[in-house]
mmCIF file of C-alpha atoms in Angstrom:
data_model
loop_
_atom_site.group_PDB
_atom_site.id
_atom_site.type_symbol
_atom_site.label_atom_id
_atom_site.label_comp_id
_atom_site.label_asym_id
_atom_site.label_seq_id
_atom_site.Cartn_x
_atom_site.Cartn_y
_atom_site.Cartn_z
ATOM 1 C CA UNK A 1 -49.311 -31.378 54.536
ATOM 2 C CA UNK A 2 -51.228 -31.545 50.923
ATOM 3 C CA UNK A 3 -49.130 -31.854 47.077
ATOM 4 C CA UNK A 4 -50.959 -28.909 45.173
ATOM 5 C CA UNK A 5 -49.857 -28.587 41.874
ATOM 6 C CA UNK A 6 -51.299 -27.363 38.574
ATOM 7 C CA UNK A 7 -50.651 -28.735 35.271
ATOM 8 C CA UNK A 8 -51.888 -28.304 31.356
ATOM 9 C CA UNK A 9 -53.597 -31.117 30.592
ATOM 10 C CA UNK A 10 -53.404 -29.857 26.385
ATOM 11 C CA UNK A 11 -55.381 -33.085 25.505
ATOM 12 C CA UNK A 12 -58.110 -31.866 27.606
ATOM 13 C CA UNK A 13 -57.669 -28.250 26.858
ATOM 14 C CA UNK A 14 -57.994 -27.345 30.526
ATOM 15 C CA UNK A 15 -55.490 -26.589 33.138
ATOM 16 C CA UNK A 16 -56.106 -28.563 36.015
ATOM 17 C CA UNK A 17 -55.545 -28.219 40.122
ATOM 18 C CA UNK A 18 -54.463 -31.563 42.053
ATOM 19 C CA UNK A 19 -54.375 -32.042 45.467
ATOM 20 C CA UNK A 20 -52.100 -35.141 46.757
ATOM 21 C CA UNK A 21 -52.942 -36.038 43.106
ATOM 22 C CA UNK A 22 -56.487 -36.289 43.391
ATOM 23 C CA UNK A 23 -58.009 -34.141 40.523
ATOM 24 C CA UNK A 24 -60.041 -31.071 42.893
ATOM 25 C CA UNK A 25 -60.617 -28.333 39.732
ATOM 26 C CA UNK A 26 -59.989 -26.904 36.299
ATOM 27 C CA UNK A 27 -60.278 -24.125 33.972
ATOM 28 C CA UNK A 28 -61.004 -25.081 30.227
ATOM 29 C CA UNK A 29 -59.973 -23.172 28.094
ATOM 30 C CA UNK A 30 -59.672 -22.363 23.644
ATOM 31 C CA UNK A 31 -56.599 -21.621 21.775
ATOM 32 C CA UNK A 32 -56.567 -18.663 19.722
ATOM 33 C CA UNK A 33 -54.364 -17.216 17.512
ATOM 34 C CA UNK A 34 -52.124 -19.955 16.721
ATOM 35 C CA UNK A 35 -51.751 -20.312 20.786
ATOM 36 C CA UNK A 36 -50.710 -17.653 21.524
ATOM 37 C CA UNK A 37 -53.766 -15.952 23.152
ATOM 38 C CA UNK A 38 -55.321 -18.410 25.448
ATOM 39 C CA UNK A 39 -59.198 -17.994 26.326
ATOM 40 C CA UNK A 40 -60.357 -18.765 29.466
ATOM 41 C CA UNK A 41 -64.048 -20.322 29.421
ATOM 42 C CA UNK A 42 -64.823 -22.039 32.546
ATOM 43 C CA UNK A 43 -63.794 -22.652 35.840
ATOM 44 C CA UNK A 44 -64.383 -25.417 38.400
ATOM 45 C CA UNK A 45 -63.129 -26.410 42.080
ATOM 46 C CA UNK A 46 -65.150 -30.035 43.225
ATOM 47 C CA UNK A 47 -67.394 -29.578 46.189
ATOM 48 C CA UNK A 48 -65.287 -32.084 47.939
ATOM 49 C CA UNK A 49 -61.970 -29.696 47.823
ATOM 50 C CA UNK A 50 -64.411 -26.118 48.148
ATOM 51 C CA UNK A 51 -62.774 -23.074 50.869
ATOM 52 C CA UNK A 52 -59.018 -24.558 50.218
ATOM 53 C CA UNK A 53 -58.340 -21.250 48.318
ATOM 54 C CA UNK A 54 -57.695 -23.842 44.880
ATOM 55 C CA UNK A 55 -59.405 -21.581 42.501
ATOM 56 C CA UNK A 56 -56.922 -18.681 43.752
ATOM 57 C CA UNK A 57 -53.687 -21.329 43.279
ATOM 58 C CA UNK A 58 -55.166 -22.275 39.870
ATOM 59 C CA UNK A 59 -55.810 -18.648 38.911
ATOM 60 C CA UNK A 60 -52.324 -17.339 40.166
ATOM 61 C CA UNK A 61 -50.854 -20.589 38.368
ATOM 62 C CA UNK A 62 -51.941 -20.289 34.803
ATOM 63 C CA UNK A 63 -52.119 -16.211 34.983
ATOM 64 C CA UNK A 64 -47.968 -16.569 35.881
ATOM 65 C CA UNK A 65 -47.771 -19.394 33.566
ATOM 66 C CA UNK A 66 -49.203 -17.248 30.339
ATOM 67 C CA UNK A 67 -46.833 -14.227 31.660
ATOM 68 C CA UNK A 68 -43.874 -16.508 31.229
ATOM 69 C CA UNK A 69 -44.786 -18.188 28.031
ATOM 70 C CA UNK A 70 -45.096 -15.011 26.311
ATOM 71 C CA UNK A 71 -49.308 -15.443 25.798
ATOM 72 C CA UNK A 72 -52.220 -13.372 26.624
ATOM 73 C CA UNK A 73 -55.477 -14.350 28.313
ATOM 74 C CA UNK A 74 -58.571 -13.446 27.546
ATOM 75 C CA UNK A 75 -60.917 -14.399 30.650
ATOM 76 C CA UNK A 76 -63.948 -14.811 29.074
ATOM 77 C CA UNK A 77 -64.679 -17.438 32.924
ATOM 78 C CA UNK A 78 -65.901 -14.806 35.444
ATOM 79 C CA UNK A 79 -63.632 -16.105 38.149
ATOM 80 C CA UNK A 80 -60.604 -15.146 35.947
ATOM 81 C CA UNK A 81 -62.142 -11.925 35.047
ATOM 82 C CA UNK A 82 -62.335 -10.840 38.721
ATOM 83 C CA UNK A 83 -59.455 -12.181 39.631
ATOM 84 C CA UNK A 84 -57.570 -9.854 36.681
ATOM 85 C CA UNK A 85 -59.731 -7.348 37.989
ATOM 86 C CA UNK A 86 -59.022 -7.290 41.794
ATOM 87 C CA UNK A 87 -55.100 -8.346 40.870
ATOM 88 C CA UNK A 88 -53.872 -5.224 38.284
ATOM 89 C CA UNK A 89 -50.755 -6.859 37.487
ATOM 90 C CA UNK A 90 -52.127 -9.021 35.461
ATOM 91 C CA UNK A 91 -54.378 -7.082 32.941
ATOM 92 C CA UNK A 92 -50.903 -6.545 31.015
ATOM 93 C CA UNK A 93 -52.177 -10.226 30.085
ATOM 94 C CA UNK A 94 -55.129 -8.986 28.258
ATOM 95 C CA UNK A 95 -54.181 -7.604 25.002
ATOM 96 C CA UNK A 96 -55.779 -3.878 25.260
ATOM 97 C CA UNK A 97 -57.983 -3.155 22.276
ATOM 98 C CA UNK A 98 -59.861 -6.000 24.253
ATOM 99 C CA UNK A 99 -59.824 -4.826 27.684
ATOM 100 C CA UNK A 100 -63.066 -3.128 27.993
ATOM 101 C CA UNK A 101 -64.808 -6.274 26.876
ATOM 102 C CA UNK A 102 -63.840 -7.591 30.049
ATOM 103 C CA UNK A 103 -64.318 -4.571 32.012
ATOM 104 C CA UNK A 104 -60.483 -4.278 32.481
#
């Protein structure tokens, strides 16, 4: 059985996936707004850890994470952007006046 976890590494402004501690992915990402809007740029899951469903675990991760924190997201990363799109609950996350910039 495989450790997946997901963390905020702040100092490298990217939330990252491990598996069994092994670094496998990340999102970076920008503060905005003093923090409290957090912009999603860029996704990545290593070849090595590819078809493990990671980018899903990351995505469901930080989307919960930013619900429970109080922020919003604005998924400027494609990945995130269809994953907001194909998952409704979450486009609560991005504030509306910026919605349709995303599609959403």
């Amino acid at each position: 059985m495989t450790d997946v976890s997901v963390t905020d590494n702040t100092d490298a402004a990217r939330f990252e996936v491990r598996v069994d501690g092994a670094l496998a992915g990340f999102a970076d990402y920008r503060l905005r707004e003093h923090g409290t809007v957090v912009a999603v740029m860029h996704t990545e899951i290593d070849d090595a850890f590819a078809g493990q469903g990671l980018a899903k675990q990351l995505a469901v991760a930080v989307l919960d994470g930013l619900r429970a924190d109080g922020r919003s997201l604005l998924p400027f990363c494609p990945f995130f952007r269809g994953y907001v799109a194909k998952h409704p609950e979450y486009v609560d996350l991005v504030p509306e006046a910026r919605r349709a910039e995303f599609d959403l």
